[in-house]
Amino acid sequence: MAQIATIPPAVANELKRFKTNSAPLICQIDKRASPPALKIDTTVLDEDEEFSIETLASNLPDGAPRFVVLAYKPSHEDFPKVVLINWIPTGCEPASSMLHVGTLPAIERLVIEITDGEEGLTTEILDAKMRKV
């Protein structure tokens, strides 16, 4: 059975309060906690920087998985949708990837998996994946 991280009430509340006009919410698993726990990662995006999918992709870590919750308006839609991106770059250590994947069912709503690193997270690719959802 895969180990999963706990979701502390503060993080669960942040996820529940997420709205389509919210800034992206980036979560990582704190493996040093006992048991491992999901926490908000505030180091990825700069509040002063204008948000884009490409900026997000270039700022996400190359060797560590993240869950990214964001409001995204596909070019073929009239309204934004809340999307959960399961960011697992190819450079992740297997134990981190397994813990991350094991935790996914506990928070998933809409999953778009990106495994190709920065090259795999572009506006065009996200639009194409959204058409399939």
PDB file of C-alpha atoms in Angstrom:
ATOM      1  CA  MET A   1       0.000   0.000   0.000  1.00  0.00           C
ATOM      2  CA  ALA A   2       1.391   3.385  -0.990  1.00  0.00           C
ATOM      3  CA  GLN A   3       2.195   5.854   1.754  1.00  0.00           C
ATOM      4  CA  ILE A   4       0.202   9.060   1.557  1.00  0.00           C
ATOM      5  CA  ALA A   5       0.753  12.467   3.074  1.00  0.00           C
ATOM      6  CA  THR A   6      -1.759  13.916   5.484  1.00  0.00           C
ATOM      7  CA  ILE A   7      -3.614  17.079   4.572  1.00  0.00           C
ATOM      8  CA  PRO A   8      -3.556  19.442   7.556  1.00  0.00           C
ATOM      9  CA  PRO A   9      -6.780  21.411   8.184  1.00  0.00           C
ATOM     10  CA  ALA A  10      -5.144  24.737   7.208  1.00  0.00           C
ATOM     11  CA  VAL A  11      -4.161  23.350   3.787  1.00  0.00           C
ATOM     12  CA  ALA A  12      -7.559  21.683   3.324  1.00  0.00           C
ATOM     13  CA  ASN A  13      -9.221  25.037   4.072  1.00  0.00           C
ATOM     14  CA  GLU A  14      -7.024  26.801   1.490  1.00  0.00           C
ATOM     15  CA  LEU A  15      -8.014  24.204  -1.108  1.00  0.00           C
ATOM     16  CA  LYS A  16     -11.717  24.508  -0.234  1.00  0.00           C
ATOM     17  CA  ARG A  17     -11.631  28.315  -0.412  1.00  0.00           C
ATOM     18  CA  PHE A  18      -9.939  28.382  -3.809  1.00  0.00           C
ATOM     19  CA  LYS A  19     -11.939  30.439  -6.320  1.00  0.00           C
ATOM     20  CA  THR A  20     -11.566  31.116 -10.021  1.00  0.00           C
ATOM     21  CA  ASN A  21     -10.135  34.557  -9.237  1.00  0.00           C
ATOM     22  CA  SER A  22      -7.549  33.226  -6.751  1.00  0.00           C
ATOM     23  CA  ALA A  23      -3.814  33.180  -7.312  1.00  0.00           C
ATOM     24  CA  PRO A  24      -2.450  29.692  -8.074  1.00  0.00           C
ATOM     25  CA  LEU A  25      -2.065  27.479  -5.035  1.00  0.00           C
ATOM     26  CA  ILE A  26       1.081  25.342  -5.093  1.00  0.00           C
ATOM     27  CA  CYS A  27       1.408  22.436  -2.675  1.00  0.00           C
ATOM     28  CA  GLN A  28       4.308  20.164  -1.857  1.00  0.00           C
ATOM     29  CA  ILE A  29       4.755  17.267   0.503  1.00  0.00           C
ATOM     30  CA  ASP A  30       6.843  17.957   3.579  1.00  0.00           C
ATOM     31  CA  LYS A  31       8.650  14.647   3.940  1.00  0.00           C
ATOM     32  CA  ARG A  32      10.317  15.778   7.183  1.00  0.00           C
ATOM     33  CA  ALA A  33       6.962  15.947   8.955  1.00  0.00           C
ATOM     34  CA  SER A  34       5.811  12.834  10.734  1.00  0.00           C
ATOM     35  CA  PRO A  35       3.696  11.633   9.062  1.00  0.00           C
ATOM     36  CA  PRO A  36       4.503  13.413   5.778  1.00  0.00           C
ATOM     37  CA  ALA A  37       2.088  16.310   5.252  1.00  0.00           C
ATOM     38  CA  LEU A  38       0.947  18.520   2.425  1.00  0.00           C
ATOM     39  CA  LYS A  39       1.987  22.163   2.760  1.00  0.00           C
ATOM     40  CA  ILE A  40       1.626  25.333   0.727  1.00  0.00           C
ATOM     41  CA  ASP A  41       4.773  26.250  -1.221  1.00  0.00           C
ATOM     42  CA  THR A  42       5.073  30.041  -1.368  1.00  0.00           C
ATOM     43  CA  THR A  43       8.540  30.024  -2.952  1.00  0.00           C
ATOM     44  CA  VAL A  44       7.572  29.213  -6.547  1.00  0.00           C
ATOM     45  CA  LEU A  45       5.740  32.357  -7.655  1.00  0.00           C
ATOM     46  CA  ASP A  46       6.665  35.979  -7.049  1.00  0.00           C
ATOM     47  CA  GLU A  47       3.610  38.034  -6.040  1.00  0.00           C
ATOM     48  CA  ASP A  48       4.909  41.000  -8.057  1.00  0.00           C
ATOM     49  CA  GLU A  49       5.359  38.998 -11.256  1.00  0.00           C
ATOM     50  CA  GLU A  50       2.504  38.771 -13.756  1.00  0.00           C
ATOM     51  CA  PHE A  51       1.218  35.195 -13.857  1.00  0.00           C
ATOM     52  CA  SER A  52       1.358  33.035 -16.974  1.00  0.00           C
ATOM     53  CA  ILE A  53       1.473  29.292 -17.511  1.00  0.00           C
ATOM     54  CA  GLU A  54       4.953  29.663 -18.970  1.00  0.00           C
ATOM     55  CA  THR A  55       6.180  31.588 -15.887  1.00  0.00           C
ATOM     56  CA  LEU A  56       4.737  28.873 -13.663  1.00  0.00           C
ATOM     57  CA  ALA A  57       6.487  26.165 -15.687  1.00  0.00           C
ATOM     58  CA  SER A  58       9.852  27.915 -15.527  1.00  0.00           C
ATOM     59  CA  ASN A  59       9.567  28.484 -11.758  1.00  0.00           C
ATOM     60  CA  LEU A  60       8.474  24.991 -10.696  1.00  0.00           C
ATOM     61  CA  PRO A  61      11.379  22.883  -9.373  1.00  0.00           C
ATOM     62  CA  ASP A  62      13.005  20.449 -11.787  1.00  0.00           C
ATOM     63  CA  GLY A  63      13.489  17.636  -9.285  1.00  0.00           C
ATOM     64  CA  ALA A  64      10.507  17.822  -6.950  1.00  0.00           C
ATOM     65  CA  PRO A  65       6.811  17.094  -7.518  1.00  0.00           C
ATOM     66  CA  ARG A  66       4.106  19.661  -6.782  1.00  0.00           C
ATOM     67  CA  PHE A  67       0.346  19.902  -6.924  1.00  0.00           C
ATOM     68  CA  VAL A  68      -0.758  23.149  -8.572  1.00  0.00           C
ATOM     69  CA  VAL A  69      -4.343  24.358  -8.246  1.00  0.00           C
ATOM     70  CA  LEU A  70      -5.182  27.188 -10.566  1.00  0.00           C
ATOM     71  CA  ALA A  71      -8.024  28.846 -12.378  1.00  0.00           C
ATOM     72  CA  TYR A  72      -7.429  28.417 -16.080  1.00  0.00           C
ATOM     73  CA  LYS A  73      -9.548  29.706 -18.950  1.00  0.00           C
ATOM     74  CA  PRO A  74      -8.905  27.552 -22.008  1.00  0.00           C
ATOM     75  CA  SER A  75      -8.923  29.488 -25.258  1.00  0.00           C
ATOM     76  CA  HIS A  76     -12.002  27.541 -26.410  1.00  0.00           C
ATOM     77  CA  GLU A  77     -14.061  28.272 -23.241  1.00  0.00           C
ATOM     78  CA  ASP A  78     -15.957  31.298 -21.940  1.00  0.00           C
ATOM     79  CA  PHE A  79     -15.217  30.794 -18.249  1.00  0.00           C
ATOM     80  CA  PRO A  80     -12.233  29.621 -16.222  1.00  0.00           C
ATOM     81  CA  LYS A  81     -12.125  26.167 -14.689  1.00  0.00           C
ATOM     82  CA  VAL A  82     -10.372  25.084 -11.537  1.00  0.00           C
ATOM     83  CA  VAL A  83      -7.591  22.712 -12.509  1.00  0.00           C
ATOM     84  CA  LEU A  84      -5.311  20.515 -10.437  1.00  0.00           C
ATOM     85  CA  ILE A  85      -1.983  19.969 -12.182  1.00  0.00           C
ATOM     86  CA  ASN A  86      -0.001  16.975 -11.018  1.00  0.00           C
ATOM     87  CA  TRP A  87       3.583  18.204 -11.613  1.00  0.00           C
ATOM     88  CA  ILE A  88       6.030  15.284 -11.636  1.00  0.00           C
ATOM     89  CA  PRO A  89       9.196  16.238 -13.521  1.00  0.00           C
ATOM     90  CA  THR A  90      11.382  13.447 -14.833  1.00  0.00           C
ATOM     91  CA  GLY A  91      14.200  14.275 -12.384  1.00  0.00           C
ATOM     92  CA  CYS A  92      12.245  13.291  -9.256  1.00  0.00           C
ATOM     93  CA  GLU A  93      13.597  10.611  -6.986  1.00  0.00           C
ATOM     94  CA  PRO A  94      11.328   7.537  -7.022  1.00  0.00           C
ATOM     95  CA  ALA A  95      10.410   7.752  -3.318  1.00  0.00           C
ATOM     96  CA  SER A  96       9.200  11.345  -3.726  1.00  0.00           C
ATOM     97  CA  SER A  97       7.223  10.455  -6.832  1.00  0.00           C
ATOM     98  CA  MET A  98       5.571   7.486  -5.111  1.00  0.00           C
ATOM     99  CA  LEU A  99       4.599   9.546  -2.059  1.00  0.00           C
ATOM    100  CA  HIS A 100       3.276  12.282  -4.337  1.00  0.00           C
ATOM    101  CA  VAL A 101       1.240   9.876  -6.480  1.00  0.00           C
ATOM    102  CA  GLY A 102      -0.057   8.086  -3.385  1.00  0.00           C
ATOM    103  CA  THR A 103      -1.370  11.401  -2.058  1.00  0.00           C
ATOM    104  CA  LEU A 104      -3.043  12.445  -5.298  1.00  0.00           C
ATOM    105  CA  PRO A 105      -6.412  10.696  -4.787  1.00  0.00           C
ATOM    106  CA  ALA A 106      -6.877  12.590  -1.535  1.00  0.00           C
ATOM    107  CA  ILE A 107      -6.904  15.968  -3.300  1.00  0.00           C
ATOM    108  CA  GLU A 108      -7.771  15.385  -6.921  1.00  0.00           C
ATOM    109  CA  ARG A 109     -10.683  17.080  -8.633  1.00  0.00           C
ATOM    110  CA  LEU A 110      -9.443  17.553 -12.146  1.00  0.00           C
ATOM    111  CA  VAL A 111      -6.016  16.187 -12.967  1.00  0.00           C
ATOM    112  CA  ILE A 112      -3.784  17.182 -15.823  1.00  0.00           C
ATOM    113  CA  GLU A 113      -0.531  15.298 -15.551  1.00  0.00           C
ATOM    114  CA  ILE A 114       2.645  16.997 -16.779  1.00  0.00           C
ATOM    115  CA  THR A 115       5.726  14.787 -16.843  1.00  0.00           C
ATOM    116  CA  ASP A 116       7.832  16.546 -19.490  1.00  0.00           C
ATOM    117  CA  GLY A 117       9.153  19.339 -17.296  1.00  0.00           C
ATOM    118  CA  GLU A 118       9.089  22.951 -18.465  1.00  0.00           C
ATOM    119  CA  GLU A 119       8.690  21.958 -22.122  1.00  0.00           C
ATOM    120  CA  GLY A 120       5.515  20.046 -21.264  1.00  0.00           C
ATOM    121  CA  LEU A 121       3.745  22.951 -19.571  1.00  0.00           C
ATOM    122  CA  THR A 122       2.768  25.543 -22.146  1.00  0.00           C
ATOM    123  CA  THR A 123      -0.457  27.339 -22.917  1.00  0.00           C
ATOM    124  CA  GLU A 124      -0.904  25.263 -26.084  1.00  0.00           C
ATOM    125  CA  ILE A 125      -0.421  21.924 -24.320  1.00  0.00           C
ATOM    126  CA  LEU A 126      -2.716  22.919 -21.439  1.00  0.00           C
ATOM    127  CA  ASP A 127      -5.406  24.023 -23.932  1.00  0.00           C
ATOM    128  CA  ALA A 128      -5.116  20.684 -25.759  1.00  0.00           C
ATOM    129  CA  LYS A 129      -5.353  18.674 -22.523  1.00  0.00           C
ATOM    130  CA  MET A 130      -8.348  20.737 -21.367  1.00  0.00           C
ATOM    131  CA  ARG A 131     -10.226  19.822 -24.551  1.00  0.00           C
ATOM    132  CA  LYS A 132      -9.942  16.158 -23.536  1.00  0.00           C
ATOM    133  CA  VAL A 133     -11.354  16.708 -20.031  1.00  0.00           C
TER     134      VAL A 133
END
